[in-house]
Coordinates of C-alpha atoms in Angstrom, one line a residue:
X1000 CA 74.6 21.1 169.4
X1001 CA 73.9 17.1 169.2
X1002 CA 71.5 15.5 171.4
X1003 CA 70.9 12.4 173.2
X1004 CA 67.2 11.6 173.1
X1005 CA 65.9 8.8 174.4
X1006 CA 62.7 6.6 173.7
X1007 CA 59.7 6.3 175.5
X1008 CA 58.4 2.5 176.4
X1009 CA 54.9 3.9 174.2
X1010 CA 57.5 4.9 171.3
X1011 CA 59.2 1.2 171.7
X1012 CA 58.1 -1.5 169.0
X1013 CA 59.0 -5.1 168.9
X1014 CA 62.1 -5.4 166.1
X1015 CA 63.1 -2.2 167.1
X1016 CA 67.1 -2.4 166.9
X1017 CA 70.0 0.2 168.1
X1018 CA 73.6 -0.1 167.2
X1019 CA 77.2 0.9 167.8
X1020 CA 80.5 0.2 166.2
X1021 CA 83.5 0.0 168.1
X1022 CA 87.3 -1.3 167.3
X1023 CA 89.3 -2.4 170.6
X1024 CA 92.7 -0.8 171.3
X1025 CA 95.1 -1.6 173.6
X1026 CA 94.6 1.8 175.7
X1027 CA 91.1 0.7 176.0
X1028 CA 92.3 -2.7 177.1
X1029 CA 94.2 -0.3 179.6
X1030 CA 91.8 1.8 180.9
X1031 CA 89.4 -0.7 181.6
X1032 CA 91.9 -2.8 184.0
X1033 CA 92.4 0.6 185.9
X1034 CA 88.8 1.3 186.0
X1035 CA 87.5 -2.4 187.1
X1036 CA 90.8 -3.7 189.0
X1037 CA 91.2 -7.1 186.9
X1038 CA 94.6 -7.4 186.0
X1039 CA 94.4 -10.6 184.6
X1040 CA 97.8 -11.0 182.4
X1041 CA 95.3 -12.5 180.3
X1042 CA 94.8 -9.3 179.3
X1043 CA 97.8 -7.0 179.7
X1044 CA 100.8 -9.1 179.7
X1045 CA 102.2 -10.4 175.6
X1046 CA 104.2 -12.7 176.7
X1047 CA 102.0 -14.7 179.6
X1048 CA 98.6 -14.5 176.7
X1049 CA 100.8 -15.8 173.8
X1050 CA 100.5 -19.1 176.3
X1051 CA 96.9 -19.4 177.2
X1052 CA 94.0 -21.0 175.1
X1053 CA 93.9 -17.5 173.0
X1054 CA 97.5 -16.8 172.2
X1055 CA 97.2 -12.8 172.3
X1056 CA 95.8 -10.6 174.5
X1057 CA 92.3 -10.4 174.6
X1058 CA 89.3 -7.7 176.1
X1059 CA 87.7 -8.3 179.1
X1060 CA 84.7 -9.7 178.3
X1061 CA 82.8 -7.5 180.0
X1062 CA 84.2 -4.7 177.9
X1063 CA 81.8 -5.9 175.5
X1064 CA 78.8 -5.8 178.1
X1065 CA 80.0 -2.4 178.7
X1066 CA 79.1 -2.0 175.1
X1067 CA 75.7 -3.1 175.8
X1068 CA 75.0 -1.1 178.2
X1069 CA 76.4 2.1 176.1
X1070 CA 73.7 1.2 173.3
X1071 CA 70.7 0.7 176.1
X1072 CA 71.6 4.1 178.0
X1073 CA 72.0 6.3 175.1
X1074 CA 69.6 4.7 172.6
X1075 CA 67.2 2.6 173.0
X1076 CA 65.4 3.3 175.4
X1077 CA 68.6 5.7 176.0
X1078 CA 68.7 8.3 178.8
X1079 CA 66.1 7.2 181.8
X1080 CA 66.8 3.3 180.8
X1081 CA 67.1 1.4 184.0
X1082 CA 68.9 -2.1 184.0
X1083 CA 67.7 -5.0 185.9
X1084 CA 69.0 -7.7 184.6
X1085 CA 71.7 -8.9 181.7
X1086 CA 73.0 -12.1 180.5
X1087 CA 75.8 -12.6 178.5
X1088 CA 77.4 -16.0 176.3
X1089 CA 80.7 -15.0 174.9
X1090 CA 81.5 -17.5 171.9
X1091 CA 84.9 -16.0 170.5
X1092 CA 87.7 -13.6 171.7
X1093 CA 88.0 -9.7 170.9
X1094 CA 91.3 -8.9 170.3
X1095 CA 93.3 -5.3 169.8
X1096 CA 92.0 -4.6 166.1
X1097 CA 89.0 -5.9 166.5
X1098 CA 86.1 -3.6 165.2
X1099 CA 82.8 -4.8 167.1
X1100 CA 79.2 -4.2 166.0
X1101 CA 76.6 -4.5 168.9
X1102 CA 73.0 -4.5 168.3
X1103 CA 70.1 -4.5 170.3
X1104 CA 66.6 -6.1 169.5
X1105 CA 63.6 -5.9 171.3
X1106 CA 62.2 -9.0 171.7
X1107 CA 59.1 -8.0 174.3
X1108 CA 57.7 -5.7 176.3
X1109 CA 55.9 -5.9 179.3
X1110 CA 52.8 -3.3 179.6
X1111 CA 52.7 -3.0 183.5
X1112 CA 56.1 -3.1 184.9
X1113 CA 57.6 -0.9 181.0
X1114 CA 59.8 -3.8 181.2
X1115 CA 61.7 -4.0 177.6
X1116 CA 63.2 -7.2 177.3
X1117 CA 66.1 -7.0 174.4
X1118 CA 68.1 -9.5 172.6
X1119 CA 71.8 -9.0 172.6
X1120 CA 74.4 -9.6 169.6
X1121 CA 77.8 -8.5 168.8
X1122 CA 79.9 -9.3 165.9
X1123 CA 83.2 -8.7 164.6
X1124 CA 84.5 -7.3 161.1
X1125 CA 84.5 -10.9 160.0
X1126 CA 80.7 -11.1 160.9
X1127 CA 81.3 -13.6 163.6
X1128 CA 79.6 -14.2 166.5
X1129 CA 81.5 -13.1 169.6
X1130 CA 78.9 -12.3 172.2
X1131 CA 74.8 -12.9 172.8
X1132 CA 72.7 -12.6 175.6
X1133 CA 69.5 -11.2 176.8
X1134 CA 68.8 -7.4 178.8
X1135 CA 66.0 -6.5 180.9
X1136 CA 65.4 -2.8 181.6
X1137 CA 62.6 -0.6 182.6
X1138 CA 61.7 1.6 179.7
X1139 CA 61.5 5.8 180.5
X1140 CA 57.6 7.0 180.1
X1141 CA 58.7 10.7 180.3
X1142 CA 60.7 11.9 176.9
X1143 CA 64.2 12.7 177.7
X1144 CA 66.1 15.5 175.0
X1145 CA 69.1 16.9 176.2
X1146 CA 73.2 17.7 175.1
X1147 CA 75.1 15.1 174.4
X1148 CA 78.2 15.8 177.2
X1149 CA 81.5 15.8 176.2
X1150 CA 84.2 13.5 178.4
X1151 CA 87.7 14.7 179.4
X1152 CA 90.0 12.6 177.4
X1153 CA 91.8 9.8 179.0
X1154 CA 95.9 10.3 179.0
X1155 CA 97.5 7.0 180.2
X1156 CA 100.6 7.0 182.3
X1157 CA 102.9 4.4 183.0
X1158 CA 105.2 5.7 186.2
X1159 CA 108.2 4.1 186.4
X1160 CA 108.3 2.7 183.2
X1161 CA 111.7 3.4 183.2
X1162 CA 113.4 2.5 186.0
X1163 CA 111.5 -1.1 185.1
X1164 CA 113.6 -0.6 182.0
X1165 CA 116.8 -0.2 183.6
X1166 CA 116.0 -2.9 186.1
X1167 CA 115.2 -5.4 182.9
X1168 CA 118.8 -4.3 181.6
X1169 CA 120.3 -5.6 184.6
X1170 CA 119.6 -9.0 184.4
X1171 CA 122.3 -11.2 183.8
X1172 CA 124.5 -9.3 185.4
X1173 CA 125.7 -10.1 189.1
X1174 CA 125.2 -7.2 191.4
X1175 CA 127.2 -4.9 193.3
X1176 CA 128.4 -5.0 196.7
X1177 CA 127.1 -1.9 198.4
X1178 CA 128.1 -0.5 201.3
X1179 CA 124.6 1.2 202.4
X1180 CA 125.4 4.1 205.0
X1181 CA 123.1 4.2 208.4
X1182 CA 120.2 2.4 207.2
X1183 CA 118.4 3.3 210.5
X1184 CA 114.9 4.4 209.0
X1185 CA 112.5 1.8 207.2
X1186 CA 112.6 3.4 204.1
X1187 CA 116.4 3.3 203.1
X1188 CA 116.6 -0.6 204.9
X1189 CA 113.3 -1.3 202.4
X1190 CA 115.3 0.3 199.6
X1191 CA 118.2 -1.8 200.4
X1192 CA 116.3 -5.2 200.6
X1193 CA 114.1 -4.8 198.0
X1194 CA 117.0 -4.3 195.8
X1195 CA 119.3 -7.4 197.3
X1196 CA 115.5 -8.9 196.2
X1197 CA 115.9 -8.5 192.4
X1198 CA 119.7 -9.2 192.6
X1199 CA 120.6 -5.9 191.6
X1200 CA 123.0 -5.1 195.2
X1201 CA 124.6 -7.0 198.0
X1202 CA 124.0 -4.8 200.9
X1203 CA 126.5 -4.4 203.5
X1204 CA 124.7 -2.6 206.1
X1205 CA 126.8 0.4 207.9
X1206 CA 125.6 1.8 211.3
X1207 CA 124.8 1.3 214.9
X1208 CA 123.3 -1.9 214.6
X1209 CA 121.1 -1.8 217.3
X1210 CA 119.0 0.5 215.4
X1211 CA 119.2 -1.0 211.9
X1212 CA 118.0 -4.0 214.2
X1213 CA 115.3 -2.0 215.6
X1214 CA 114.0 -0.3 212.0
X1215 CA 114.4 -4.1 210.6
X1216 CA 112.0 -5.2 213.5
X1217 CA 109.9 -2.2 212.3
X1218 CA 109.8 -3.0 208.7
X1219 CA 109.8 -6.6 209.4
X1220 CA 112.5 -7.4 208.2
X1221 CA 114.9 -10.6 208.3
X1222 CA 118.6 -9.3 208.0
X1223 CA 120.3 -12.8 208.4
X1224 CA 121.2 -12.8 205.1
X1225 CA 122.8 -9.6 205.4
X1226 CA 126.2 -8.4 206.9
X1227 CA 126.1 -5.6 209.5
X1228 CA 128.8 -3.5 210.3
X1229 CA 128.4 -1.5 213.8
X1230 CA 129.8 2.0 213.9
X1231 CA 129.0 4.3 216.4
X1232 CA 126.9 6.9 214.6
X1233 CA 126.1 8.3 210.9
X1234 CA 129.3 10.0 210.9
X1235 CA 131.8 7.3 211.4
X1236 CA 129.4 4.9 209.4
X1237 CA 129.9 7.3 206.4
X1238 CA 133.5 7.3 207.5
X1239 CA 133.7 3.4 207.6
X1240 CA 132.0 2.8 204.1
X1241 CA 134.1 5.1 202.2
X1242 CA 136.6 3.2 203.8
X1243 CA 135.7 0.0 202.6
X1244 CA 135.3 1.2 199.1
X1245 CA 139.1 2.4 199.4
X1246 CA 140.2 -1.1 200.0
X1247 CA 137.8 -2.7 197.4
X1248 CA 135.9 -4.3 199.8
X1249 CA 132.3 -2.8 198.1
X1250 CA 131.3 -1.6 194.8
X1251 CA 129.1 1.7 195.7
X1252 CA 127.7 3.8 198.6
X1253 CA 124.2 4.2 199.5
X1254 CA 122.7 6.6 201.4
X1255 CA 120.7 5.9 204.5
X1256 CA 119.0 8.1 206.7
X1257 CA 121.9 10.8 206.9
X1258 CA 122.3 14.2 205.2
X1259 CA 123.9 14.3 202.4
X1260 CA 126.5 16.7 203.3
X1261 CA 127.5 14.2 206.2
X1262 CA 128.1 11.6 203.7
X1263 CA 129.9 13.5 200.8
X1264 CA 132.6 15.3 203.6
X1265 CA 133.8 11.6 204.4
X1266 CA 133.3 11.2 200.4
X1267 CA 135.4 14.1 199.1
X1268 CA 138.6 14.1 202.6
X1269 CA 141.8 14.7 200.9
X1270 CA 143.7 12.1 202.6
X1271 CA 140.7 9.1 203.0
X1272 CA 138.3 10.3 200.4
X1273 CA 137.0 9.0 196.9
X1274 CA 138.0 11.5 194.5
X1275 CA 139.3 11.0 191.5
X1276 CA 140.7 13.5 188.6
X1277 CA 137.0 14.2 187.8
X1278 CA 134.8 16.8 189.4
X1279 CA 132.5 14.7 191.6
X1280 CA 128.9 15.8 190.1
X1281 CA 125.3 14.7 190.7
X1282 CA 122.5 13.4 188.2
X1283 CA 118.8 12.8 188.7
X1284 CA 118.0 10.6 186.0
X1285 CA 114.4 11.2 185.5
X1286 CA 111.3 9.4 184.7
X1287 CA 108.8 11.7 183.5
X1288 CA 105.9 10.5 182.1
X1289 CA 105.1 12.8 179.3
X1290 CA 108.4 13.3 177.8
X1291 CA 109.5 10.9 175.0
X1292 CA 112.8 9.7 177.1
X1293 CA 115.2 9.2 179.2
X1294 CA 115.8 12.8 181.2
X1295 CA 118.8 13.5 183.2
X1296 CA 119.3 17.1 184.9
X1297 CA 122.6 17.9 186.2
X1298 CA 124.1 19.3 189.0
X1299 CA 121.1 19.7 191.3
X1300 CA 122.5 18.3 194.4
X1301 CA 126.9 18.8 194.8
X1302 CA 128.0 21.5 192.9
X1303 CA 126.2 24.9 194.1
X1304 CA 127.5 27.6 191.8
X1305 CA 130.0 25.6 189.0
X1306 CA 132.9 26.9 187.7
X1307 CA 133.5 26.3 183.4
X1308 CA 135.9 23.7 184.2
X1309 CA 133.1 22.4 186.7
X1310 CA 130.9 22.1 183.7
X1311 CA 132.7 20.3 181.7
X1312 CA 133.6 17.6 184.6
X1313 CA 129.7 17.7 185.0
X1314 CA 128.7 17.4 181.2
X1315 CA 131.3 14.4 180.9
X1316 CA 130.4 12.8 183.9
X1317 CA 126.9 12.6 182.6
X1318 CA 127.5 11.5 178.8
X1319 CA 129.5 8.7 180.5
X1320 CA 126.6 7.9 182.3
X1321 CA 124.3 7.8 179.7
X1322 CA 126.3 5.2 177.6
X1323 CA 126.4 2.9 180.3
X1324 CA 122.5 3.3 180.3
X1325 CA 122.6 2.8 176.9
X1326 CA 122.4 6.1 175.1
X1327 CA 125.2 5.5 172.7
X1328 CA 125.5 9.8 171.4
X1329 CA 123.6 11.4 174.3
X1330 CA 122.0 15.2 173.4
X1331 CA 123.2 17.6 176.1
X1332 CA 121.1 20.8 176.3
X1333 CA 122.8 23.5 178.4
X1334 CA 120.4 25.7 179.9
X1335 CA 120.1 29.1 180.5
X1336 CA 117.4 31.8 181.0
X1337 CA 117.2 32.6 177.0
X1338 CA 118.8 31.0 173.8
X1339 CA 121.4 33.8 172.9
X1340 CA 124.8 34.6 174.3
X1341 CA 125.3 37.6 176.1
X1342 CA 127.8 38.8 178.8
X1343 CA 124.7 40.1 180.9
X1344 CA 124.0 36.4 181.7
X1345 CA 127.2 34.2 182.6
X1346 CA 125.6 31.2 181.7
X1347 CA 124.9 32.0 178.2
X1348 CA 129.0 32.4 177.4
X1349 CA 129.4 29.5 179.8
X1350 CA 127.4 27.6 177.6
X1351 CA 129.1 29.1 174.3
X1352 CA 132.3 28.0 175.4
X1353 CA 131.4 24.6 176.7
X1354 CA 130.3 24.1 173.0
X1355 CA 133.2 25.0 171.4
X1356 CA 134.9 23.0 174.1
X1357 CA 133.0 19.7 173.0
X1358 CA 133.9 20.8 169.4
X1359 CA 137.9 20.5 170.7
X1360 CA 137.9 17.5 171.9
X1361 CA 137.6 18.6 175.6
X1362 CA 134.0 17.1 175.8
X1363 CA 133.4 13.8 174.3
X1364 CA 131.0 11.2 173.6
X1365 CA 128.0 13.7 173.5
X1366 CA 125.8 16.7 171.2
X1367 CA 126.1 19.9 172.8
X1368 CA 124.0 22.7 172.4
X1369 CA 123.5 25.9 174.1
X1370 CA 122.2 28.3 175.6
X1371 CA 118.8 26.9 175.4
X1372 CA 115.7 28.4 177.5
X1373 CA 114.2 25.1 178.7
X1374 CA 110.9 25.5 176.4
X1375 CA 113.3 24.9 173.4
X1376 CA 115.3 22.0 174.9
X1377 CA 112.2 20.2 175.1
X1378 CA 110.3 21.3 172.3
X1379 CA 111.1 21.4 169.1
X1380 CA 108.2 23.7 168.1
X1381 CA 109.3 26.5 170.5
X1382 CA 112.5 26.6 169.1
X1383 CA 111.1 25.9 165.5
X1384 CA 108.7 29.1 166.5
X1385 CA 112.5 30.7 167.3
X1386 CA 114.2 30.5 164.6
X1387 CA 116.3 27.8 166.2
X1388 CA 117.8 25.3 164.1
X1389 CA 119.6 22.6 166.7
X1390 CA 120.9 18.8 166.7
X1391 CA 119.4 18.9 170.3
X1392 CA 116.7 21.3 170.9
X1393 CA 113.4 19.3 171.3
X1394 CA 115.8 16.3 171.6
X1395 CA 117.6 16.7 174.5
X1396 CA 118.4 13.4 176.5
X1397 CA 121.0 15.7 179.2
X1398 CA 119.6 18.8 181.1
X1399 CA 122.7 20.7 182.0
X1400 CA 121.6 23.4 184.8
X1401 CA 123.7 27.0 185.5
X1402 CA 123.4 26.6 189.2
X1403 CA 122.5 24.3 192.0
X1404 CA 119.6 26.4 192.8
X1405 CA 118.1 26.1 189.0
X1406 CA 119.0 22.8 189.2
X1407 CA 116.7 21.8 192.5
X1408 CA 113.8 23.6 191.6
X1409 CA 113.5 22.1 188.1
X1410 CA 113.7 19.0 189.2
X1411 CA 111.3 19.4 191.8
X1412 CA 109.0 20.9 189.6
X1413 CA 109.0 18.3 187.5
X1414 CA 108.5 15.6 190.4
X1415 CA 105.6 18.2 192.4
X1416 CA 104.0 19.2 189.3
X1417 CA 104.8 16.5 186.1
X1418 CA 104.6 13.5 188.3
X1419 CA 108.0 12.7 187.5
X1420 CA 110.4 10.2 189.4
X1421 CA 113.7 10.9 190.7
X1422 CA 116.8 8.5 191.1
X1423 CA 119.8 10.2 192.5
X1424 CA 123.3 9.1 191.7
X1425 CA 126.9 11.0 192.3
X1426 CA 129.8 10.2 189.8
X1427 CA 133.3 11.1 189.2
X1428 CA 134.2 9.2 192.9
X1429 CA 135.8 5.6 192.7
X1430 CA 132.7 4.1 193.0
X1431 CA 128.9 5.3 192.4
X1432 CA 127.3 6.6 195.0
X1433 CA 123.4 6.3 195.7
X1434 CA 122.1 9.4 196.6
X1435 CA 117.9 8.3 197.9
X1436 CA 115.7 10.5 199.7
X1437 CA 113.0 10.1 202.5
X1438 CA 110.3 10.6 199.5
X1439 CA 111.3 8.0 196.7
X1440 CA 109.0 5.8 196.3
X1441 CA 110.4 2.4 196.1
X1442 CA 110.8 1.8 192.4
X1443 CA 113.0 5.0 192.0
X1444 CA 115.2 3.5 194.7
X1445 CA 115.4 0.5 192.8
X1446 CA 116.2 2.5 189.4
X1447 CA 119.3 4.0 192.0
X1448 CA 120.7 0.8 192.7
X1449 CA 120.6 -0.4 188.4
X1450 CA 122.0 2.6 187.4
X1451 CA 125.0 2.1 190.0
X1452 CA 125.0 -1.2 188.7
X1453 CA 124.8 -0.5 185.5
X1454 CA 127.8 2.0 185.2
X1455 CA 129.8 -0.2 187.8
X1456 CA 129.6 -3.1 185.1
X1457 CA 130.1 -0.5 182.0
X1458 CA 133.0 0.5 183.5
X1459 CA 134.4 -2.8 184.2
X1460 CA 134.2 -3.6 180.4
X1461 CA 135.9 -0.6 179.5
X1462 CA 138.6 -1.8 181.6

């Protein structure tokens, strides 16, 4: 077992010198920001440092007194040290790359206080200079031996990294005029602004507009730039925007603070509805932060218990989705309980035939695969461990779910558990509709509103 021992102020001699080596990464560029606060783009942003005196990012310099400290605590003097004071001269930059030698000196001690006074220097692999400075600490009397401890490992994770991605892929484009359904509550009337913000929507705001007015005053909100149209209650404001995306007058729904079910039966009406030849079908598109991309589960939301022809209306809908996100040959992993076909489990020879389907034409623009148990759609080591050999297992870009139920829960296990994201969207209507709930945070309502945007403007160009 190694130890960390530390050195007594009698043990210290003048010239006595400690070191550590050290090259700088980005993550540790990272974790220090979160662990201080100082966000300096300076430090974290490519494109603002490629501007400054330093053109590239740079550490904080007090990474390197951190360094300093790391030498002095675990040592010399090492565990017992206590600081009490520390100057620092920086004379060059530290940079991602960078490997950095620190050494301390002593320089002096002081007999009646155990002051050690200690010179500072740290160098790069050039051998230049980049920091020097001075320490004063109070030298341990008492000899210190114990085991070194071992530190959890630091995972980094970017939420919403994304949606900012989608958002980014928007610009340029004008945005789309949405008709947002009784925006009564200050979360969906944030949603709605913040997204008129960042030009990704024009909101029309459909409700009783004494309350919108109310939940702006709330919120504190200005809605003079804004159009309000005052219906009665939730139901004829659902009524009124599907309406208005009838006539052309908006682009894409958005939910408000109104079930779902409210909004979809004005949605789906046979006579005043939005359906189209396509089975209307939801997608969370998903931004969880350990998997390696873009995940979208489908149906978790409409459909409760699909049909085969559902299915494929559900896998097409959400291929054509991904190419307007940018996923040129999405890979669609249907799911099931296990990876073989059997007629004990309908969704195995659901999945079977919505394979051979894709391999007829009837499903296009996609890889299909399936049945997979979720641990081999997402790992390619399970199904390695399997025997599976797949275009899409451990790839998978589409989830496609047997049920509504299976659906629900995955998804909300992945949100509850994963720390994932969700942004709701329905397709196969006219227009897309922008399915948000009471606990998206804000940037997921955002990713919403670019993805309707986004597929809107796709599908104008395919026009």
């Amino acid at each position: 077992m190694e130890l960390i021992e530390n050195r007594t102020f009698d043990e210290i001699k003048l010239g006595d010198t400690a070191s550590l080596v050290r090259t700088l990464t980005t993550k540790d560029i990272e974790i220090f920001a979160i662990m201080s606060g100082d966000i300096n783009p300076t430090h974290l942003d490519d494109a603002f440092a490629k501007s400054d005196m330093f053109h590239k990012v740079v550490a904080h310099g007090m990474w390197s007194g951190a360094l300093i400290s790391t030498v002095l605590g675990t040592q010399l003097p090492g565990p017992g040290t206590v600081y009490v004071d520390q100057s620092l001269h920086f004379q060059g930059a530290i940079g991602p790359g960078d490997t950095i030698t620190v050494t301390v000196k002593v320089r002096d001690k002081i007999e009646q206080t155990h002051r050690v006074i200690f010179d500072c220097r740290a160098v790069n692999q050039k051998a230049e200079v980049v920091v020097t400075g001075t320490a004063d600490v109070i030298a341990p009397t008492e000899k210190i031996s114990r085991p070194r401890m071992a530190l959890s490992e630091v995972e980094l994770r970017q939420k919403g990294r994304r949606y900012e991605l989608l958002i980014r892929m928007t610009h340029g484009l004008d945005p789309i005029r949405t008709a947002v359904v009784h925006p009564v509550d200050v979360p969906s009337l944030l949603g709605a602004v913040e997204a008129a913000r960042i030009n990704l929507i024009t909101p029309v705001l459909v409700g009783p507009e004494s309350r919108i007015r109310a939940a702006a005053a709330l919120a504190q909100l200005d809605l003079a730039p804004y159009e309000i149209v005052s219906t009665e209650h939730s139901e004829a404001a659902a009524a009124q925007a599907v309406a208005m995306a009838r006539a052309g007058k908006v682009e894409a729904l958005m939910k408000g603070d109104l079930h779902t079910d409210e909004l979809m039966h004005a949605v789906v009406d046979g006579e005043c509805g939005l359906r189209t030849a396509r089975r209307l079908s939801h997608v969370f598109a998903i931004d969880a932060p350990d998997y390696p991309r873009s995940l979208f589960i489908t149906d978790a939301a409409i459909n409760i218990y699909p049909t085969l022809a559902d299915k494929r209306d559900i896998i097409q809908n959400a291929i054509d989705l991904a190419h307007a996100l940018g996923i040129p040959v999405p890979r669609v992993a249907i799911l099931s309980a296990i990876e073989v076909v059997t007629e004990k489990i309908k969704s195995t020879l659901d999945a079977a035939a919505l394979c051979k389907m894709a391999d007829r034409g009837q499903i296009t623009g996609g890889i299909l695969d399936g049945p997979l148990a979720f641990d081999n759609a997402v790992s390619a080591e399970s199904a390695k461990t399997k025997g599976i050999v797949s275009p899409v297992a451990g790839r998978a870009d589409i989830f496609v779910v047997p049920d509504l139920e299976a659906g629900n829960m995955l998804a909300k296990q992945l949100e509850y558990l994963a720390e994932a994201q969700m942004a709701g969207i329905v397709l196969g209507a006219r227009v897309p509709i922008i399915l948000t709930s009471r606990s998206d945070g804000t940037l997921a309502r955002l990713g919403s509103c670019a993805i309707a945007l986004l597929l809107a403007r796709h599908k104008g160009t395919k026009t």
